[in-house]
mmCIF file with all atom_site columns, C-alpha atoms in Angstrom:
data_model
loop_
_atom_site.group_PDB
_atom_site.id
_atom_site.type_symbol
_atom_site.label_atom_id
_atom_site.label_alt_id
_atom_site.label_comp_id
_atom_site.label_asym_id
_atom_site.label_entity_id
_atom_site.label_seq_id
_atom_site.pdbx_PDB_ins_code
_atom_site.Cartn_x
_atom_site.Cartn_y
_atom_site.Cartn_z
_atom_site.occupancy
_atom_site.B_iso_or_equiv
_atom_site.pdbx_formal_charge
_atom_site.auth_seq_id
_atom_site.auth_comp_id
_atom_site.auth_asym_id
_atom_site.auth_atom_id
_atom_site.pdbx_PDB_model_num
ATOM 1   C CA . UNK A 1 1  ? 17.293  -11.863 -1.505  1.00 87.00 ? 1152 UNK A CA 1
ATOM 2   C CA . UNK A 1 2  ? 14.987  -9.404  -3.588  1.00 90.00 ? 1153 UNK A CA 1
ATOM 3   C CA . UNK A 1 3  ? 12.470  -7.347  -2.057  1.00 92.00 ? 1154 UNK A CA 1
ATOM 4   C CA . UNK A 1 4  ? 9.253   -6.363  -4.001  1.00 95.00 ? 1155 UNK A CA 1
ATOM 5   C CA . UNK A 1 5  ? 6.061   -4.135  -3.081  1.00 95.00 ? 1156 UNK A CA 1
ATOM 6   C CA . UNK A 1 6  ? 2.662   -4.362  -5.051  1.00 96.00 ? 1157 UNK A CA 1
ATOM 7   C CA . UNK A 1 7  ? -0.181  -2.101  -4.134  1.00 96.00 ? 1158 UNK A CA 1
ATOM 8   C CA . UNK A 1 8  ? -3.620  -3.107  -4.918  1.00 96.00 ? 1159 UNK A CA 1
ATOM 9   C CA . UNK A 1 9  ? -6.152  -0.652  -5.298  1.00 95.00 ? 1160 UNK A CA 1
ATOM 10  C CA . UNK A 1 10 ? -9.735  -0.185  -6.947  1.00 94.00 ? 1161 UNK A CA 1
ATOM 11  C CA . UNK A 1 11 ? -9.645  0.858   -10.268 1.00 94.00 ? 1162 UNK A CA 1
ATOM 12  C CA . UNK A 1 12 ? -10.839 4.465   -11.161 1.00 90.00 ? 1163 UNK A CA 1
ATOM 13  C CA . UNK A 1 13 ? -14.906 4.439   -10.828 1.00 91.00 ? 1164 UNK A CA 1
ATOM 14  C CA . UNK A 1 14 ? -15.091 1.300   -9.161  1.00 94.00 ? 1165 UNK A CA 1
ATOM 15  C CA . UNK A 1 15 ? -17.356 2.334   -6.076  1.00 94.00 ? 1166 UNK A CA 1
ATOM 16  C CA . UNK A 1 16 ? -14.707 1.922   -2.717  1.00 95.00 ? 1167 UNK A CA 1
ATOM 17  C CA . UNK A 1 17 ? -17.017 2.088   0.677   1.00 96.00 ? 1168 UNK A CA 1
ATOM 18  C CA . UNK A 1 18 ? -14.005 1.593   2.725   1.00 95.00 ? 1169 UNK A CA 1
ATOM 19  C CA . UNK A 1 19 ? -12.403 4.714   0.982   1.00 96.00 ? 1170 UNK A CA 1
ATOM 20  C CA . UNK A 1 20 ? -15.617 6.742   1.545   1.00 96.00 ? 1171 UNK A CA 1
ATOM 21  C CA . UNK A 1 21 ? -16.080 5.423   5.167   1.00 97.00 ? 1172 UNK A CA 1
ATOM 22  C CA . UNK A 1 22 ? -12.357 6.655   6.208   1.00 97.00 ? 1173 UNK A CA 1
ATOM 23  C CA . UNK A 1 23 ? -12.862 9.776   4.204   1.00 97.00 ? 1174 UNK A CA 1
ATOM 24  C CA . UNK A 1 24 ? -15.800 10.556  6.297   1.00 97.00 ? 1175 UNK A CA 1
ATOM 25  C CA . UNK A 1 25 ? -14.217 9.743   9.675   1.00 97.00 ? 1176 UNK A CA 1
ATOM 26  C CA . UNK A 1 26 ? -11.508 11.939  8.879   1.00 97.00 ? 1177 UNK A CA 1
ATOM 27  C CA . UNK A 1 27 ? -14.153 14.607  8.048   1.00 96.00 ? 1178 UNK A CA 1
ATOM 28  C CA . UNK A 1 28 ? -15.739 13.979  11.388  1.00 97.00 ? 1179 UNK A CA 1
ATOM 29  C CA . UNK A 1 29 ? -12.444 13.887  12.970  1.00 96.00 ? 1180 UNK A CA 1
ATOM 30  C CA . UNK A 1 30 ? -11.878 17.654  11.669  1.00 96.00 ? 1181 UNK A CA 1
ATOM 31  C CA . UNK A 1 31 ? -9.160  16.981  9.034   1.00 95.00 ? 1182 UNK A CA 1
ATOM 32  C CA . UNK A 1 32 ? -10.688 19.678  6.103   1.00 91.00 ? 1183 UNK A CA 1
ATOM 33  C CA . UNK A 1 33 ? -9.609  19.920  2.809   1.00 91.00 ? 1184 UNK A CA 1
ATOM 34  C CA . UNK A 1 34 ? -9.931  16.293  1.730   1.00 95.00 ? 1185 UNK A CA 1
ATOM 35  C CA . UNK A 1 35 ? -11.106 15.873  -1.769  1.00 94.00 ? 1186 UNK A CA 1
ATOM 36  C CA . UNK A 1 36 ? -11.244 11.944  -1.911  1.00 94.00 ? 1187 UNK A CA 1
ATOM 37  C CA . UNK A 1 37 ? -10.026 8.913   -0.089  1.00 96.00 ? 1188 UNK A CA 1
ATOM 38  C CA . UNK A 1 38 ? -8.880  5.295   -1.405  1.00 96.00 ? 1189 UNK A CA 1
ATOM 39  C CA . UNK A 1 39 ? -7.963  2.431   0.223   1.00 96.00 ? 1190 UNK A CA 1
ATOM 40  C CA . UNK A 1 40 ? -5.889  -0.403  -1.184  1.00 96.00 ? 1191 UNK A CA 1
ATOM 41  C CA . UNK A 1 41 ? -3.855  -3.186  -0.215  1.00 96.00 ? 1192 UNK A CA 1
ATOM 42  C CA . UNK A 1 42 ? 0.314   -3.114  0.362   1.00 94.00 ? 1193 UNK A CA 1
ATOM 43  C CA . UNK A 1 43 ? 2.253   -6.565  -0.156  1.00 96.00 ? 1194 UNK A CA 1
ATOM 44  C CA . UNK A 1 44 ? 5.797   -6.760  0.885   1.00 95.00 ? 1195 UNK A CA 1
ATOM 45  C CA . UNK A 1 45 ? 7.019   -9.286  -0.432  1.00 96.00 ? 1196 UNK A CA 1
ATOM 46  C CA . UNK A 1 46 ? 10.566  -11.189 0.034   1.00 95.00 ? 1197 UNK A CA 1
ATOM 47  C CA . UNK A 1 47 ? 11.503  -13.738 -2.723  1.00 93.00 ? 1198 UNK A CA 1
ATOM 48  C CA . UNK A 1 48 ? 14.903  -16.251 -3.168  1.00 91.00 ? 1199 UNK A CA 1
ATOM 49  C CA . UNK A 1 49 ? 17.397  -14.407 -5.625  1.00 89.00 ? 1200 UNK A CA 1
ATOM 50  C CA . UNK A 1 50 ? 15.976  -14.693 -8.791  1.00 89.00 ? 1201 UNK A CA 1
ATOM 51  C CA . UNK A 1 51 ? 16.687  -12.372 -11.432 1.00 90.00 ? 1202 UNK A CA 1
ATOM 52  C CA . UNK A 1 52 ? 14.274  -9.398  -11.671 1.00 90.00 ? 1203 UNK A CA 1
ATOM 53  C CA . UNK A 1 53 ? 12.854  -10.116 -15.443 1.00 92.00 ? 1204 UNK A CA 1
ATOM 54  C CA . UNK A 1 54 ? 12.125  -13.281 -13.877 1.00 92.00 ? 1205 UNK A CA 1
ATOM 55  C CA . UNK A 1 55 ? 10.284  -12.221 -10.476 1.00 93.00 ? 1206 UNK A CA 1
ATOM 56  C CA . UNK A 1 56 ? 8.615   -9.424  -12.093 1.00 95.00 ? 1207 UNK A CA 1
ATOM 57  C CA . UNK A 1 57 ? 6.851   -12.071 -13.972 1.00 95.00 ? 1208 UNK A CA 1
ATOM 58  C CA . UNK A 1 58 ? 6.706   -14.354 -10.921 1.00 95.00 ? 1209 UNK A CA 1
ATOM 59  C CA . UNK A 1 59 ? 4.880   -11.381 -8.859  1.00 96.00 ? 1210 UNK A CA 1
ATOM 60  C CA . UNK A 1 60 ? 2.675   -10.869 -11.786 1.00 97.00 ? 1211 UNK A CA 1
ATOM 61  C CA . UNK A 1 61 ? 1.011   -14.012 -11.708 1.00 96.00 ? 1212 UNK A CA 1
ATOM 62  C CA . UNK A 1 62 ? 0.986   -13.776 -7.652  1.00 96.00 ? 1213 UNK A CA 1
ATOM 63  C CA . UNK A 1 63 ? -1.378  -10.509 -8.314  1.00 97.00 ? 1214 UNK A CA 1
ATOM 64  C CA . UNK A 1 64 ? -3.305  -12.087 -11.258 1.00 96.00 ? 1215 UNK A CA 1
ATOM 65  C CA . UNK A 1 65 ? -4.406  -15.360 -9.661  1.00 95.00 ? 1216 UNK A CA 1
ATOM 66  C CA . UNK A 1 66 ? -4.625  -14.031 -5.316  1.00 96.00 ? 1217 UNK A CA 1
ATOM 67  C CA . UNK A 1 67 ? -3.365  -10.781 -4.698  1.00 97.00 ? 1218 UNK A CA 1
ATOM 68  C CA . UNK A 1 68 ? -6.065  -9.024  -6.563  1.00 97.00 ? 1219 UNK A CA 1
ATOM 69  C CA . UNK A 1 69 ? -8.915  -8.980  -8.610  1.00 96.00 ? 1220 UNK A CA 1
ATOM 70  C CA . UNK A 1 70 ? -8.019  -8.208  -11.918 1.00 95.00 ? 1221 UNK A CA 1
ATOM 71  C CA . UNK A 1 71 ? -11.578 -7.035  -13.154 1.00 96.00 ? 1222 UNK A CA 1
ATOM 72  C CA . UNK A 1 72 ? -11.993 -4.555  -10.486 1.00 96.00 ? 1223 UNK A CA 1
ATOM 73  C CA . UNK A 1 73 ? -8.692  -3.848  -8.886  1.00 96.00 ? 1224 UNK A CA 1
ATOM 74  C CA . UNK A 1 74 ? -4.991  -2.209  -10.563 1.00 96.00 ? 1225 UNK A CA 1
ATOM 75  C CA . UNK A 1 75 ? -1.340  -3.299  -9.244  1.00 97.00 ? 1226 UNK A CA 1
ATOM 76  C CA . UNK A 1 76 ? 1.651   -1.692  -9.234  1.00 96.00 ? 1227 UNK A CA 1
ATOM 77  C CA . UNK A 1 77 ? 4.868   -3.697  -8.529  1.00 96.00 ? 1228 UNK A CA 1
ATOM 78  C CA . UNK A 1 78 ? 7.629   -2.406  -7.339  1.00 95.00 ? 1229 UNK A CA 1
ATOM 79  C CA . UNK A 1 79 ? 11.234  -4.220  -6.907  1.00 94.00 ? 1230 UNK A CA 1
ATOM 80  C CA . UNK A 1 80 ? 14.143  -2.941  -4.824  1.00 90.00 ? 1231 UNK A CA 1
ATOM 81  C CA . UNK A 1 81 ? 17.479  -3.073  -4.748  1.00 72.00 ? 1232 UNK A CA 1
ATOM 82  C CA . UNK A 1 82 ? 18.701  -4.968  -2.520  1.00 67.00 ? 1233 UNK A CA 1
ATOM 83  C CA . UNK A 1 83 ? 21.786  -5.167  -0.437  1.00 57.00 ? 1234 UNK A CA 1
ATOM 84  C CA . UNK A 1 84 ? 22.754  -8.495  0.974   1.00 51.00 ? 1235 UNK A CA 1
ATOM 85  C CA . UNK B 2 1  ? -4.987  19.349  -5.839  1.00 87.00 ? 405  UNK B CA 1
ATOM 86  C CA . UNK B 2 2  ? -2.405  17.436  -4.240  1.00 90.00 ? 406  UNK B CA 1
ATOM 87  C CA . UNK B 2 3  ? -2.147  13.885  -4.213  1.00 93.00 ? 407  UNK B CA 1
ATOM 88  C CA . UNK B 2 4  ? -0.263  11.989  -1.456  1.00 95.00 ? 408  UNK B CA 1
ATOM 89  C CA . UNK B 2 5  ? 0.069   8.058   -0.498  1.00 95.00 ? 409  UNK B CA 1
ATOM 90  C CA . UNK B 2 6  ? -0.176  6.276   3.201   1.00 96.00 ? 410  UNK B CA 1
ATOM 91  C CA . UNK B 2 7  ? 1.931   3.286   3.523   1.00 96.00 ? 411  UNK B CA 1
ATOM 92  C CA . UNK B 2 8  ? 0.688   1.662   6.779   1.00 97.00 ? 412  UNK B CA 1
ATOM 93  C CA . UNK B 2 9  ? 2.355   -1.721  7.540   1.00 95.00 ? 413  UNK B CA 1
ATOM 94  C CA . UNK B 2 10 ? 3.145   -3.665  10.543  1.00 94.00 ? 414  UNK B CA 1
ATOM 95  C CA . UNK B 2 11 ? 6.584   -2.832  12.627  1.00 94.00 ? 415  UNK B CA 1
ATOM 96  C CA . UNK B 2 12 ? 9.103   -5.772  12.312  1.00 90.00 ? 416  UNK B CA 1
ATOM 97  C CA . UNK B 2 13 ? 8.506   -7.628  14.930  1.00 91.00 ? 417  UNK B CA 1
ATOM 98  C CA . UNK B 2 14 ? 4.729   -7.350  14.741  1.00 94.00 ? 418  UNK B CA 1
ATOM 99  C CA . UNK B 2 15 ? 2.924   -10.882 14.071  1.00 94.00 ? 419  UNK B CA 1
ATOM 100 C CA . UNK B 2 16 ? 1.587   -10.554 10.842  1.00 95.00 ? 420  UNK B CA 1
ATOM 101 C CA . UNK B 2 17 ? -1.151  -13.783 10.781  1.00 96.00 ? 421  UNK B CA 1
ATOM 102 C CA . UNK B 2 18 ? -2.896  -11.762 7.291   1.00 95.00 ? 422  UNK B CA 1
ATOM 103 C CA . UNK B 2 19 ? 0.609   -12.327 5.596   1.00 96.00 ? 423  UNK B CA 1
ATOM 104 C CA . UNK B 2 20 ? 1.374   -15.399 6.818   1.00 96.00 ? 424  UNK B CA 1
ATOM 105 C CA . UNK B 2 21 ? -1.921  -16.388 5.224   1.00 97.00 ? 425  UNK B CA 1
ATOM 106 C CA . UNK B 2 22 ? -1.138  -14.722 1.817   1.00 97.00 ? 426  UNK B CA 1
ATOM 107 C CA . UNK B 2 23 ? 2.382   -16.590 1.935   1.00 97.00 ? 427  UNK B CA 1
ATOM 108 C CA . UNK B 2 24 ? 0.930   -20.069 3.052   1.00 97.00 ? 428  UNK B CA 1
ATOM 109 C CA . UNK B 2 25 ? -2.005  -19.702 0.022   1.00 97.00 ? 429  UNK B CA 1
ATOM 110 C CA . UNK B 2 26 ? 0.834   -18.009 -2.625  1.00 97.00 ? 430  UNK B CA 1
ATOM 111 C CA . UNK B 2 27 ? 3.071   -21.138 -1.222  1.00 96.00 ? 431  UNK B CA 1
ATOM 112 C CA . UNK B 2 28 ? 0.299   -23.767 -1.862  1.00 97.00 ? 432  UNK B CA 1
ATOM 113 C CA . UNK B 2 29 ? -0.524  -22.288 -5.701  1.00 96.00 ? 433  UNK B CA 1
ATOM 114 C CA . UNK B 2 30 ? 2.816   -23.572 -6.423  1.00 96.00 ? 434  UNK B CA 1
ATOM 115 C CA . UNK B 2 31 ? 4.603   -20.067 -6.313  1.00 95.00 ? 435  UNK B CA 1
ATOM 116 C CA . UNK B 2 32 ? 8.308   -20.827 -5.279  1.00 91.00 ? 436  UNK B CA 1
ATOM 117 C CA . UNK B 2 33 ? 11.163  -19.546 -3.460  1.00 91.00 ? 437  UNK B CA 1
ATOM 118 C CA . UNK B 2 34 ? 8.491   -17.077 -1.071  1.00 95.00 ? 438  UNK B CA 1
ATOM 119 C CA . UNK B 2 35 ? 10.997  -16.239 2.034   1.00 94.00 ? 439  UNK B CA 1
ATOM 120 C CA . UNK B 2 36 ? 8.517   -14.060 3.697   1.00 94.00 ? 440  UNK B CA 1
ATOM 121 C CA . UNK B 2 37 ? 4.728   -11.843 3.042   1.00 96.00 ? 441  UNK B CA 1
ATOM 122 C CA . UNK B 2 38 ? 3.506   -9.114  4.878   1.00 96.00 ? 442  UNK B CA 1
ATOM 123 C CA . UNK B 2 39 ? 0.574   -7.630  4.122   1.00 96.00 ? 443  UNK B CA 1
ATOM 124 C CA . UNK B 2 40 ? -0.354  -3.618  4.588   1.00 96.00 ? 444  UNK B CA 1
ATOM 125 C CA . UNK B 2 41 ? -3.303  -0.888  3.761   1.00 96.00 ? 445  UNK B CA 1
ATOM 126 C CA . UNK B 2 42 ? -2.271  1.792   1.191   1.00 94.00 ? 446  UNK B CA 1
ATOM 127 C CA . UNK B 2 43 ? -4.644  4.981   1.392   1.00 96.00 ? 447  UNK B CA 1
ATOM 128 C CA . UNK B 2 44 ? -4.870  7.224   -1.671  1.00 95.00 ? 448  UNK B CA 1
ATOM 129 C CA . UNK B 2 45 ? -5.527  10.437  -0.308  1.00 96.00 ? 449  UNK B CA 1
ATOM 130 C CA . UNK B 2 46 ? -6.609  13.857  -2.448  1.00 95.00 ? 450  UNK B CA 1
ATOM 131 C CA . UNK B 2 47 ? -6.221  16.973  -0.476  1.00 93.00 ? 451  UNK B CA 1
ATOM 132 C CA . UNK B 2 48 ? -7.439  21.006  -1.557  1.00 91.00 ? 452  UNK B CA 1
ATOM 133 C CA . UNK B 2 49 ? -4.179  22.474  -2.619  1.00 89.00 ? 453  UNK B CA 1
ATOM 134 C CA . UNK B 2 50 ? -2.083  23.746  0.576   1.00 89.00 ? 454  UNK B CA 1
ATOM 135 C CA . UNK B 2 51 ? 1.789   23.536  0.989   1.00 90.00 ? 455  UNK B CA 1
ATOM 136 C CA . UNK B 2 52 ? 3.467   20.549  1.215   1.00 90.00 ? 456  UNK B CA 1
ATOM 137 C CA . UNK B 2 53 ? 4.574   21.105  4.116   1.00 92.00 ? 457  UNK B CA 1
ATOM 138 C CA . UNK B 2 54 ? 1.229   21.897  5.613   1.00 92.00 ? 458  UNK B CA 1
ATOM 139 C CA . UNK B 2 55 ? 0.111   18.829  4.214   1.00 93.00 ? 459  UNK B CA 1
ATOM 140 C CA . UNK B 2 56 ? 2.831   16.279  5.689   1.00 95.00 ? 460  UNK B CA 1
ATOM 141 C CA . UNK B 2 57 ? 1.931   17.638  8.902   1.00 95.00 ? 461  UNK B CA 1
ATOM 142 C CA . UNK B 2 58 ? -2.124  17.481  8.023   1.00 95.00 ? 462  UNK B CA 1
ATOM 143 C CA . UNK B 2 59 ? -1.188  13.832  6.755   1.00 96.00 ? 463  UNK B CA 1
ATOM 144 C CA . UNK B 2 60 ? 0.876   12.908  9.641   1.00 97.00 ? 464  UNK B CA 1
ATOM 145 C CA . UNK B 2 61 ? -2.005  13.681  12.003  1.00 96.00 ? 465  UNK B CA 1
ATOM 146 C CA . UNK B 2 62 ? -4.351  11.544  9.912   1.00 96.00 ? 466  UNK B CA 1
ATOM 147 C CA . UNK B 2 63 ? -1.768  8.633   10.495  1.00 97.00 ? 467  UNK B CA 1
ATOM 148 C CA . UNK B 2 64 ? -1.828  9.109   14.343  1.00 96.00 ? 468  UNK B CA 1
ATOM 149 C CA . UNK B 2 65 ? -4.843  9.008   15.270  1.00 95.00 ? 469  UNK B CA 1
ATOM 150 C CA . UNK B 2 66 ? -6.752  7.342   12.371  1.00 96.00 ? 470  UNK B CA 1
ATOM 151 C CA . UNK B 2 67 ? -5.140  5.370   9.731   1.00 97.00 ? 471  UNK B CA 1
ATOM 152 C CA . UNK B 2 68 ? -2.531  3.751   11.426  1.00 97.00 ? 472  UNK B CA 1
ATOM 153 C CA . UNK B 2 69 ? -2.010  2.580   15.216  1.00 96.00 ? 473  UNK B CA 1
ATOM 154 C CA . UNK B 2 70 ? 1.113   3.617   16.088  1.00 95.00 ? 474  UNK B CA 1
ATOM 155 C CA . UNK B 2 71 ? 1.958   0.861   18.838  1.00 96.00 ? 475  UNK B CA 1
ATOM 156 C CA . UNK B 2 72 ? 2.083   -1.958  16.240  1.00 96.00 ? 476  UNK B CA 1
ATOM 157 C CA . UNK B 2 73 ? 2.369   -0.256  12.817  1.00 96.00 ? 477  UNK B CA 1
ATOM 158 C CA . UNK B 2 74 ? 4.836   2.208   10.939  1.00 96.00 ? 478  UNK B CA 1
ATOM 159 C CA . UNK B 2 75 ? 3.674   4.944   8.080   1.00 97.00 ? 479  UNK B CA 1
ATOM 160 C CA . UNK B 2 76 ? 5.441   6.235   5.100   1.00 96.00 ? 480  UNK B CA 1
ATOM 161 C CA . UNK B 2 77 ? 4.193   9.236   3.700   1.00 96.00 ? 481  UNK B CA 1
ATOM 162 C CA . UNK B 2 78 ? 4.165   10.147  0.659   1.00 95.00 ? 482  UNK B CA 1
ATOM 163 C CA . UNK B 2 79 ? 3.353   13.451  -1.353  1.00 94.00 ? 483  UNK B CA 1
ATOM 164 C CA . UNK B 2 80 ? 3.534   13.514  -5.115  1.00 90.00 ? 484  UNK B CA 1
ATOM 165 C CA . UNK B 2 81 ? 4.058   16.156  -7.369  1.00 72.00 ? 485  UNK B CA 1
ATOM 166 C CA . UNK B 2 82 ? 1.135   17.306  -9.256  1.00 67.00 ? 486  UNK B CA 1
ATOM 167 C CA . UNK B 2 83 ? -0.142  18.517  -12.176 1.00 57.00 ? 487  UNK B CA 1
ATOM 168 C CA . UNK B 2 84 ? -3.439  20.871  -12.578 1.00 51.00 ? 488  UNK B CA 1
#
């Protein structure tokens, strides 16, 4: 079985209100020193055995077409080795 | 300026109906071989330059008792190495 993470997050300048909204709790909750706060998504994802050329492309139309919005949002995929 | 990244994602264990979801839509756009999604936040955090160590512990607190709830979900922490 192969394992793969993606991460989803806003690209740079794209206004994030949920980033700003945590930033601001953690502000209010005393945490100091915090220069900026973004929020994304994490998939885990667990595919068949495949090789990885060939999920790497799989996972990249997963992100392109529901996992995120490619005008506004960056992924980063990740696959790990796996043991079993 | 130090950067660090907050995996939060659901224990094993943990119903997860948000990547169930994900899988059931990724399963009905004709992806294949999908064994199993679950779906997690990712915060991109920018702290005022302190130690890291400082900063884990800083970080840690944010999990506790904002980002994360610790009955149902597990954290990863994350503190990268920085330039400027």
């Amino acid at each position: 079985m192969l394992e793969a993470r993606v991460y989803v997050i806003m690209k740079p300048g794209v206004l994030d209100p949920q980033g700003k909204a945590v930033k601001s709790a953690l502000d209010s909750l005393g945490f100091e020193g915090l220069k900026d706060v973004r929020v994304g998504k994490y998939f885990a994802i667990k595919l068949d055995d495949i090789s990885k050329e060939k999920a790497m492309e799989r996972l990249k139309g997963m992100c392109e077409k529901l996992l995120a919005n490619p005008v506004i949002e960056d992924y980063k995929i990740e696959i790990l080795d796996i043991k079993s």
